[in-house]
C-alpha cells in the first residue's frame, strides 16, 4: 500500500510540475469571465486561447489545441479595438474637436483611459480596464536609485522618457482643465501625473500598430495606435514568427502564426527584432537569451582606450554616432586617413585595412570588453546589496539585474571570441 501511494504521490508531483511548466489556466477568474463576455457581445468568437500564468513570462495566453504554421491565432473585431475613433465617439469627442491647438492622438487615448478608469462601474470599458496592469516597469516608472543602475546609454534614454511624460503632463494641464464640465470632481485630482504616467505606459506598451486617416481635430503626429483587449495578453518571444494585420474585408485585427505550438503551451508572438535595451525601454521587460541583444558602448568609454594624441578622435566618434556606426569604431578610430572617402567606405563595409590596424582593433576591443565586464560585475554587486536593503525596490532591481546579467553573458562570449581571434593572428 505504501509503495502504491508513493507512486501516486510522484505521479501527482510530476503532473503539478508539468502543469506549472505549461502554465496555470486562469480562465475561471472573474475578471477574465467578464472580459470574455464583454468581448463576445462585441462580436468576438471564442478562440482556443485561455488566460494563464507562466513561470518565465507571467500572465499570457495558452492554446487548448496544437497550432501549426499558417494557423490563425486570434481575430479581434474592430468593435473591440480602442482607437482615437472610440475617443471621438465618447463624451470627450466634442471637447477634443474644439480644443486649440489640437491634441495628439496619444494624448487623446491617454485622456480617455484616465476618464474611463475614473468612471469605475459606469465605464463601458470596465471589463478591459480591470485586466490592465495596475503598475508598469518601463524606465519612466522606475525610482531614481534604480535608473542610476542602468547601463549609461539606457540610463540617458530612461531619463528622456521620464522627461517626455513630464512635459506632456505640463503642456496638457490647460486641456485637462477644459474638461471640467464633464466631471463632478476637480480635473486636477483626476488627471494627475501618476494617472497620466499609467495611461502613457498603457498606450506605449500595449498598443498594436494600426494606421488611421488623419483627422483635423488631432495634431499632425501619426495616428497609429489601437488597444486590443485580450490580444494584448500575448507575450513576446524573439524566436517565433507571426503575421499580423487588420483585415479590411472582415473588419478585424488578425494574427497568424508561422511557428508550431503544442497543446497547452504558451502562444507567443514577436514584437520585433528588438534588443533587451529596447524591450526594457518600450515594454518594461528583458528577454533571456535574446538573439538580438547587444551591449552598447558609450563614446566616453571608447575614448578612454584611444590615444590622446589623436586630435580627431572626438570627431570620429561623433560621425560614427550620427551614422549609427559606433560598432565600427574600433577600426575607424585607428584609421589615419580620415579624409579618404574610399577608405571610409571600405572600413564601414568591414574590409581589413592593414594587419597592424586589425591587431590594434582586436587588442582595444579586448580591453574595452574587460573594462565593461568589471563594470557590470560591480553593478551586479550593488544591485545585490540594494535588494537586501530596499525590499520595496526588489521587483525593479531584479529586472535591471537580469539586463546586466544578459549583458555580462554577451561580454564574456565576446572576450572568448576576441581571444580566439588573437590566437589566430599570432
Short mmCIF file of C-alpha atoms in Angstrom, two decimals:
data_model
loop_
_atom_site.label_atom_id
_atom_site.label_comp_id
_atom_site.label_asym_id
_atom_site.label_seq_id
_atom_site.Cartn_x
_atom_site.Cartn_y
_atom_site.Cartn_z
CA UNK A 1 0.00 0.00 0.00
CA UNK A 2 2.80 2.41 0.90
CA UNK A 3 4.53 1.70 -2.38
CA UNK A 4 1.33 2.36 -4.30
CA UNK A 5 0.80 5.71 -2.50
CA UNK A 6 4.42 6.65 -3.25
CA UNK A 7 3.93 6.06 -6.98
CA UNK A 8 0.69 8.04 -6.90
CA UNK A 9 2.40 10.86 -4.99
CA UNK A 10 5.24 11.00 -7.54
CA UNK A 11 2.71 10.94 -10.35
CA UNK A 12 0.81 13.85 -8.78
CA UNK A 13 4.04 15.83 -8.31
CA UNK A 14 5.01 15.24 -11.96
CA UNK A 15 1.54 16.35 -13.04
CA UNK A 16 1.79 19.53 -10.93
CA UNK A 17 5.26 20.30 -12.28
CA UNK A 18 4.10 19.73 -15.85
CA UNK A 19 1.04 21.95 -15.24
CA UNK A 20 3.25 24.71 -13.80
CA UNK A 21 5.66 24.46 -16.73
CA UNK A 22 2.84 24.61 -19.27
CA UNK A 23 1.04 27.39 -17.42
CA UNK A 24 -1.73 27.62 -14.85
CA UNK A 25 -5.11 28.21 -16.52
CA UNK A 26 -6.73 31.41 -15.17
CA UNK A 27 -9.87 31.50 -17.33
CA UNK A 28 -12.02 30.70 -14.26
CA UNK A 29 -11.12 34.05 -12.65
CA UNK A 30 -13.99 36.52 -12.55
CA UNK A 31 -12.15 39.33 -14.36
CA UNK A 32 -11.46 37.05 -17.36
CA UNK A 33 -15.02 35.66 -17.40
CA UNK A 34 -16.34 39.24 -17.52
CA UNK A 35 -13.82 40.22 -20.21
CA UNK A 36 -14.73 37.26 -22.46
CA UNK A 37 -18.46 38.00 -22.04
CA UNK A 38 -17.85 41.68 -22.87
CA UNK A 39 -15.82 40.74 -25.98
CA UNK A 40 -18.47 38.24 -27.12
CA UNK A 41 -21.10 41.00 -27.02
CA UNK A 42 -18.86 42.89 -29.46
CA UNK A 43 -18.60 40.01 -31.91
CA UNK A 44 -15.51 38.19 -30.66
CA UNK A 45 -15.84 34.44 -31.22
CA UNK A 46 -14.31 32.26 -28.54
CA UNK A 47 -10.86 31.17 -29.65
CA UNK A 48 -8.60 28.35 -28.49
CA UNK A 49 -6.71 30.77 -26.25
CA UNK A 50 -7.00 30.79 -22.46
CA UNK A 51 -5.51 33.26 -19.95
CA UNK A 52 -2.79 31.60 -17.88
CA UNK A 53 0.14 32.32 -15.57
CA UNK A 54 3.56 31.17 -16.80
CA UNK A 55 6.80 30.71 -14.89
CA UNK A 56 9.01 32.80 -17.19
CA UNK A 57 6.66 35.35 -18.76
CA UNK A 58 3.97 35.84 -16.11
CA UNK A 59 0.47 36.42 -17.45
CA UNK A 60 -0.13 35.24 -21.01
CA UNK A 61 -2.31 33.09 -23.27
CA UNK A 62 -2.12 29.30 -23.71
CA UNK A 63 -3.62 27.29 -26.55
CA UNK A 64 -6.09 24.45 -25.95
CA UNK A 65 -5.09 22.78 -29.22
CA UNK A 66 -1.84 22.31 -31.12
CA UNK A 67 -1.12 25.11 -33.60
CA UNK A 68 0.60 24.63 -36.96
CA UNK A 69 2.36 27.19 -39.14
CA UNK A 70 -0.29 29.12 -41.04
CA UNK A 71 -2.97 28.83 -38.33
CA UNK A 72 -4.99 31.84 -37.23
CA UNK A 73 -4.16 32.64 -33.60
CA UNK A 74 -6.74 35.33 -32.96
CA UNK A 75 -9.21 37.54 -34.82
CA UNK A 76 -10.41 40.58 -32.88
CA UNK A 77 -13.36 42.53 -34.36
CA UNK A 78 -12.97 46.27 -34.91
CA UNK A 79 -15.69 46.94 -32.29
CA UNK A 80 -13.36 45.50 -29.64
CA UNK A 81 -10.48 47.83 -30.51
CA UNK A 82 -9.91 51.06 -28.60
CA UNK A 83 -8.78 53.75 -31.04
CA UNK A 84 -8.99 57.53 -31.43
CA UNK A 85 -12.31 56.84 -33.18
CA UNK A 86 -13.54 55.37 -29.87
CA UNK A 87 -12.39 58.51 -28.07
CA UNK A 88 -14.13 60.89 -30.50
CA UNK A 89 -17.42 58.99 -30.24
CA UNK A 90 -17.34 59.38 -26.43
CA UNK A 91 -18.30 62.44 -24.38
CA UNK A 92 -14.70 63.65 -24.80
CA UNK A 93 -15.13 63.99 -28.59
CA UNK A 94 -16.77 67.44 -28.63
CA UNK A 95 -14.17 68.91 -26.25
CA UNK A 96 -11.29 67.47 -28.29
CA UNK A 97 -12.79 68.82 -31.55
CA UNK A 98 -12.98 72.36 -30.09
CA UNK A 99 -9.59 72.46 -28.39
CA UNK A 100 -6.81 74.51 -29.98
CA UNK A 101 -4.02 73.76 -30.64
CA UNK A 102 -5.15 70.21 -31.50
CA UNK A 103 -4.19 67.43 -29.10
CA UNK A 104 -2.11 64.48 -30.26
CA UNK A 105 -3.70 61.04 -30.88
CA UNK A 106 -1.56 59.75 -28.00
CA UNK A 107 -2.91 62.35 -25.56
CA UNK A 108 -6.47 61.65 -26.70
CA UNK A 109 -6.08 57.95 -25.85
CA UNK A 110 -4.39 58.72 -22.52
CA UNK A 111 -7.20 61.13 -21.60
CA UNK A 112 -9.84 58.52 -22.47
CA UNK A 113 -8.15 55.84 -20.36
CA UNK A 114 -7.90 58.15 -17.34
CA UNK A 115 -11.52 59.29 -17.70
CA UNK A 116 -12.84 55.73 -18.08
CA UNK A 117 -10.80 54.48 -15.14
CA UNK A 118 -12.22 57.31 -13.04
CA UNK A 119 -15.77 56.40 -14.17
CA UNK A 120 -15.39 53.00 -12.49
CA UNK A 121 -18.57 50.90 -12.68
CA UNK A 122 -20.14 53.37 -15.14
CA UNK A 123 -17.42 52.80 -17.75
CA UNK A 124 -18.38 50.75 -20.82
CA UNK A 125 -14.73 49.63 -20.94
CA UNK A 126 -14.56 48.46 -17.31
CA UNK A 127 -14.06 44.72 -18.13
CA UNK A 128 -10.96 45.68 -20.13
CA UNK A 129 -9.67 48.24 -17.65
CA UNK A 130 -9.95 45.66 -14.85
CA UNK A 131 -7.38 43.36 -16.51
CA UNK A 132 -4.89 46.10 -17.40
CA UNK A 133 -1.74 46.23 -15.24
CA UNK A 134 -2.05 48.49 -12.21
CA UNK A 135 1.62 49.45 -12.48
CA UNK A 136 4.33 49.24 -15.14
CA UNK A 137 8.06 48.57 -15.21
CA UNK A 138 9.01 50.94 -18.03
CA UNK A 139 12.10 53.01 -17.11
CA UNK A 140 9.82 56.06 -16.72
CA UNK A 141 8.21 54.33 -13.71
CA UNK A 142 11.46 53.32 -12.01
CA UNK A 143 12.86 55.05 -8.95
CA UNK A 144 15.98 57.25 -9.48
CA UNK A 145 18.06 54.74 -7.46
CA UNK A 146 17.13 52.02 -9.95
CA UNK A 147 17.56 54.21 -13.06
CA UNK A 148 21.10 55.04 -11.89
CA UNK A 149 21.96 51.33 -12.13
CA UNK A 150 21.05 51.08 -15.82
CA UNK A 151 23.83 50.98 -18.46
CA UNK A 152 24.77 54.58 -19.37
CA UNK A 153 23.16 54.72 -22.85
CA UNK A 154 19.90 53.25 -21.50
CA UNK A 155 20.01 55.46 -18.39
CA UNK A 156 20.04 58.52 -20.65
CA UNK A 157 17.05 57.23 -22.64
CA UNK A 158 15.18 56.38 -19.42
CA UNK A 159 15.67 59.94 -18.18
CA UNK A 160 14.48 61.26 -21.55
CA UNK A 161 11.38 59.03 -21.30
CA UNK A 162 10.61 60.39 -17.83
CA UNK A 163 11.07 63.96 -19.12
CA UNK A 164 8.79 63.26 -22.10
CA UNK A 165 5.89 62.27 -19.82
CA UNK A 166 6.59 65.22 -17.52
CA UNK A 167 6.50 67.63 -20.46
CA UNK A 168 3.30 66.04 -21.80
CA UNK A 169 1.70 66.46 -18.38
CA UNK A 170 2.75 70.10 -18.05
CA UNK A 171 1.65 71.02 -21.59
CA UNK A 172 -1.72 69.24 -21.18
CA UNK A 173 -2.88 70.92 -17.94
CA UNK A 174 -4.96 73.55 -19.74
CA UNK A 175 -6.63 70.90 -21.91
CA UNK A 176 -7.43 68.77 -18.86
CA UNK A 177 -8.96 71.83 -17.16
CA UNK A 178 -11.21 72.39 -20.19
CA UNK A 179 -12.84 69.00 -19.45
CA UNK A 180 -14.12 70.14 -16.04
CA UNK A 181 -17.80 70.35 -17.20
CA UNK A 182 -17.72 66.54 -17.65
CA UNK A 183 -16.71 65.79 -14.06
CA UNK A 184 -18.06 66.46 -10.57
CA UNK A 185 -14.57 66.10 -9.10
CA UNK A 186 -11.73 68.52 -9.88
CA UNK A 187 -9.82 67.63 -13.06
CA UNK A 188 -6.59 68.39 -11.17
CA UNK A 189 -7.32 65.38 -8.97
CA UNK A 190 -8.47 63.10 -11.82
CA UNK A 191 -5.79 63.99 -14.38
CA UNK A 192 -2.77 63.96 -12.06
CA UNK A 193 0.77 62.99 -13.03
CA UNK A 194 0.51 59.37 -11.80
CA UNK A 195 -2.70 58.88 -13.81
CA UNK A 196 -1.04 60.20 -16.99
CA UNK A 197 2.07 58.08 -16.42
CA UNK A 198 -0.11 54.96 -16.10
CA UNK A 199 -2.13 55.84 -19.23
CA UNK A 200 1.01 56.70 -21.24
CA UNK A 201 2.62 53.37 -20.30
CA UNK A 202 -0.60 51.52 -21.18
CA UNK A 203 -0.59 53.03 -24.69
CA UNK A 204 3.18 52.71 -25.15
CA UNK A 205 3.45 49.07 -24.07
CA UNK A 206 0.15 47.56 -25.23
CA UNK A 207 -1.00 49.14 -28.50
CA UNK A 208 -0.86 47.37 -31.83
CA UNK A 209 0.13 49.27 -34.98
CA UNK A 210 -2.94 50.32 -36.92
CA UNK A 211 -2.83 53.32 -39.24
CA UNK A 212 -5.84 55.67 -39.15
CA UNK A 213 -6.64 58.52 -41.56
CA UNK A 214 -5.68 61.96 -40.25
CA UNK A 215 -8.46 63.98 -38.60
CA UNK A 216 -8.33 67.77 -38.38
CA UNK A 217 -9.11 67.69 -34.64
CA UNK A 218 -5.76 65.99 -33.99
CA UNK A 219 -2.19 67.24 -34.32
CA UNK A 220 -0.03 66.03 -37.18
CA UNK A 221 1.57 63.24 -35.13
CA UNK A 222 0.86 59.80 -36.67
CA UNK A 223 -2.40 58.20 -35.54
CA UNK A 224 -1.24 54.57 -35.47
CA UNK A 225 -2.47 53.24 -32.13
CA UNK A 226 -5.08 50.63 -31.22
CA UNK A 227 -5.54 48.95 -27.86
CA UNK A 228 -6.59 45.33 -28.39
CA UNK A 229 -8.28 43.69 -25.38
CA UNK A 230 -7.37 40.01 -24.83
CA UNK A 231 -4.99 40.04 -27.81
CA UNK A 232 -2.63 42.22 -25.76
CA UNK A 233 -2.16 39.35 -23.29
CA UNK A 234 0.10 37.64 -25.89
CA UNK A 235 3.72 37.78 -24.76
CA UNK A 236 6.88 38.31 -26.82
CA UNK A 237 9.48 35.82 -27.98
CA UNK A 238 12.30 36.71 -30.39
CA UNK A 239 12.25 33.11 -31.66
CA UNK A 240 8.79 32.99 -33.23
CA UNK A 241 7.37 34.47 -36.42
CA UNK A 242 3.86 35.80 -36.91
CA UNK A 243 1.88 37.77 -39.48
CA UNK A 244 -0.32 40.50 -38.03
CA UNK A 245 -2.58 42.97 -39.83
CA UNK A 246 -6.04 44.49 -39.92
CA UNK A 247 -8.33 42.54 -42.27
CA UNK A 248 -10.28 45.20 -44.21
CA UNK A 249 -12.86 42.71 -45.51
CA UNK A 250 -13.64 41.12 -42.14
CA UNK A 251 -13.04 44.38 -40.22
CA UNK A 252 -10.95 42.60 -37.64
CA UNK A 253 -7.33 42.54 -36.48
CA UNK A 254 -5.76 39.13 -37.13
CA UNK A 255 -2.60 37.35 -36.06
CA UNK A 256 -1.41 34.26 -37.94
CA UNK A 257 1.42 32.05 -36.69
CA UNK A 258 4.39 30.92 -38.78
CA UNK A 259 5.52 28.60 -35.99
CA UNK A 260 4.26 25.44 -34.33
CA UNK A 261 2.87 25.47 -30.80
CA UNK A 262 1.90 22.35 -28.85
CA UNK A 263 -1.32 21.98 -26.88
CA UNK A 264 -1.35 23.82 -23.50
CA UNK A 265 1.83 25.70 -24.42
CA UNK A 266 2.03 29.49 -24.19
CA UNK A 267 1.27 31.18 -27.51
CA UNK A 268 3.98 33.74 -28.18
CA UNK A 269 4.30 36.47 -30.78
CA UNK A 270 7.24 38.64 -31.82
CA UNK A 271 7.05 42.38 -31.13
CA UNK A 272 10.00 42.90 -33.46
CA UNK A 273 13.76 42.13 -33.63
CA UNK A 274 14.48 44.24 -30.53
CA UNK A 275 17.48 44.02 -28.22
CA UNK A 276 16.98 43.99 -24.46
CA UNK A 277 17.63 47.72 -24.08
CA UNK A 278 14.77 48.44 -26.47
CA UNK A 279 12.49 45.84 -24.86
CA UNK A 280 13.03 47.32 -21.41
CA UNK A 281 12.62 50.89 -22.63
CA UNK A 282 9.47 50.30 -24.67
CA UNK A 283 7.80 47.35 -22.92
CA UNK A 284 9.31 47.09 -19.44
CA UNK A 285 10.82 43.59 -19.64
CA UNK A 286 14.00 41.74 -20.60
CA UNK A 287 14.15 38.58 -22.74
CA UNK A 288 16.62 35.89 -21.66
CA UNK A 289 19.00 34.56 -24.33
CA UNK A 290 17.72 37.18 -26.77
CA UNK A 291 19.49 36.61 -30.13
CA UNK A 292 19.06 40.33 -30.94
CA UNK A 293 20.79 41.52 -27.78
CA UNK A 294 23.84 43.72 -27.87
CA UNK A 295 25.95 45.69 -25.42
CA UNK A 296 26.12 49.41 -26.06
CA UNK A 297 29.45 51.14 -25.57
CA UNK A 298 29.23 54.82 -24.69
CA UNK A 299 31.52 57.22 -26.63
CA UNK A 300 33.15 58.17 -23.30
CA UNK A 301 34.19 54.57 -22.73
CA UNK A 302 35.51 54.26 -26.28
CA UNK A 303 37.58 57.42 -25.96
CA UNK A 304 39.33 56.08 -22.84
CA UNK A 305 41.04 53.47 -24.98
CA UNK A 306 42.31 55.57 -27.85
CA UNK A 307 45.44 57.62 -28.00
CA UNK A 308 45.09 61.15 -26.59
CA UNK A 309 47.49 62.21 -29.36
CA UNK A 310 44.77 61.56 -31.96
CA UNK A 311 43.27 65.04 -32.31
CA UNK A 312 40.41 63.78 -34.46
CA UNK A 313 39.14 61.06 -32.14
CA UNK A 314 36.11 63.03 -30.86
CA UNK A 315 35.13 64.00 -34.39
CA UNK A 316 35.39 60.38 -35.45
CA UNK A 317 33.13 59.17 -32.65
CA UNK A 318 30.66 61.95 -33.47
CA UNK A 319 30.45 60.90 -37.12
CA UNK A 320 30.07 57.25 -36.19
CA UNK A 321 27.29 58.13 -33.75
CA UNK A 322 25.47 60.25 -36.35
CA UNK A 323 25.50 57.35 -38.80
CA UNK A 324 24.76 54.59 -36.25
CA UNK A 325 28.19 53.09 -36.94
CA UNK A 326 29.59 53.02 -33.41
CA UNK A 327 30.09 49.27 -33.75
CA UNK A 328 32.72 50.04 -36.41
CA UNK A 329 34.55 52.39 -34.06
CA UNK A 330 37.49 50.10 -33.31
CA UNK A 331 38.53 50.05 -36.95
CA UNK A 332 37.70 53.64 -37.70
CA UNK A 333 39.34 55.36 -34.75
CA UNK A 334 42.68 53.75 -35.62
CA UNK A 335 42.40 54.71 -39.23
CA UNK A 336 44.73 57.61 -40.07
CA UNK A 337 43.36 58.66 -43.47
CA UNK A 338 40.22 60.31 -42.06
CA UNK A 339 39.57 62.29 -45.25
CA UNK A 340 39.67 59.33 -47.65
CA UNK A 341 36.06 58.52 -48.61
CA UNK A 342 37.03 55.33 -50.43
CA UNK A 343 38.82 54.01 -47.33
CA UNK A 344 35.91 55.18 -45.13
CA UNK A 345 33.56 53.12 -47.28
CA UNK A 346 35.83 50.07 -47.16
CA UNK A 347 36.04 50.19 -43.35
CA UNK A 348 32.29 50.53 -42.89
CA UNK A 349 31.80 47.53 -45.17
CA UNK A 350 34.09 45.53 -42.88
CA UNK A 351 37.22 45.37 -45.05
CA UNK A 352 40.59 44.84 -43.40
CA UNK A 353 42.76 47.97 -43.80
CA UNK A 354 46.04 46.50 -42.55
CA UNK A 355 47.27 43.71 -40.29
CA UNK A 356 48.57 46.31 -37.80
CA UNK A 357 45.24 48.12 -37.62
CA UNK A 358 43.40 44.81 -37.26
CA UNK A 359 45.63 43.75 -34.35
CA UNK A 360 45.24 47.15 -32.64
CA UNK A 361 41.48 46.92 -33.06
CA UNK A 362 41.38 43.42 -31.52
CA UNK A 363 43.57 44.47 -28.58
CA UNK A 364 41.47 47.55 -27.88
CA UNK A 365 38.20 45.65 -28.21
CA UNK A 366 39.51 43.10 -25.69
CA UNK A 367 40.42 45.89 -23.24
CA UNK A 368 37.00 47.51 -23.62
CA UNK A 369 35.28 44.16 -23.07
CA UNK A 370 37.31 43.53 -19.92
CA UNK A 371 36.52 47.03 -18.62
CA UNK A 372 32.80 46.52 -19.26
CA UNK A 373 32.85 43.06 -17.62
CA UNK A 374 34.37 44.53 -14.45
CA UNK A 375 31.94 47.47 -14.53
CA UNK A 376 28.96 45.12 -14.98
CA UNK A 377 30.12 42.86 -12.14
CA UNK A 378 30.40 45.89 -9.83
CA UNK A 379 26.85 46.98 -10.71
CA UNK A 380 25.54 43.45 -10.07
CA UNK A 381 27.13 43.59 -6.60
CA UNK A 382 25.45 46.96 -5.95
CA UNK A 383 22.09 45.52 -7.03
CA UNK A 384 22.55 42.51 -4.77
CA UNK A 385 23.21 44.83 -1.81
CA UNK A 386 20.23 47.07 -2.63
CA UNK A 387 17.91 44.07 -2.89
CA UNK A 388 18.77 43.29 0.74
CA UNK A 389 18.39 46.89 1.93
CA UNK A 390 15.38 48.06 -0.07
CA UNK A 391 12.65 45.44 -0.13
CA UNK A 392 10.19 47.76 -1.94
CA UNK A 393 12.54 48.06 -4.94
CA UNK A 394 13.14 44.31 -5.30
CA UNK A 395 10.97 43.69 -8.43
CA UNK A 396 12.52 46.61 -10.31
CA UNK A 397 16.03 45.74 -9.16
CA UNK A 398 15.51 42.15 -10.34
CA UNK A 399 14.64 43.48 -13.80
CA UNK A 400 17.80 45.62 -14.02
CA UNK A 401 19.80 42.70 -12.62
CA UNK A 402 18.53 40.49 -15.45
CA UNK A 403 19.56 43.10 -18.03
CA UNK A 404 23.10 43.31 -16.65
CA UNK A 405 23.35 39.51 -16.36
CA UNK A 406 22.39 39.15 -20.03
CA UNK A 407 24.95 41.86 -20.94
CA UNK A 408 27.60 40.00 -18.95
CA UNK A 409 26.96 36.82 -20.96
CA UNK A 410 27.49 38.75 -24.21
CA UNK A 411 30.69 40.41 -22.95
CA UNK A 412 32.16 37.12 -21.72
CA UNK A 413 31.37 35.43 -25.04
CA UNK A 414 32.85 38.40 -26.94
CA UNK A 415 36.04 38.17 -24.85
CA UNK A 416 36.30 34.48 -25.69
CA UNK A 417 35.88 35.21 -29.43
CA UNK A 418 38.45 38.02 -29.34
CA UNK A 419 40.90 35.74 -27.54
CA UNK A 420 40.48 33.09 -30.26
CA UNK A 421 40.93 35.73 -32.98
CA UNK A 422 44.11 36.94 -31.31
CA UNK A 423 45.44 33.40 -31.16
CA UNK A 424 44.68 33.05 -34.86
CA UNK A 425 46.71 36.15 -35.74
CA UNK A 426 49.81 35.19 -33.74
#
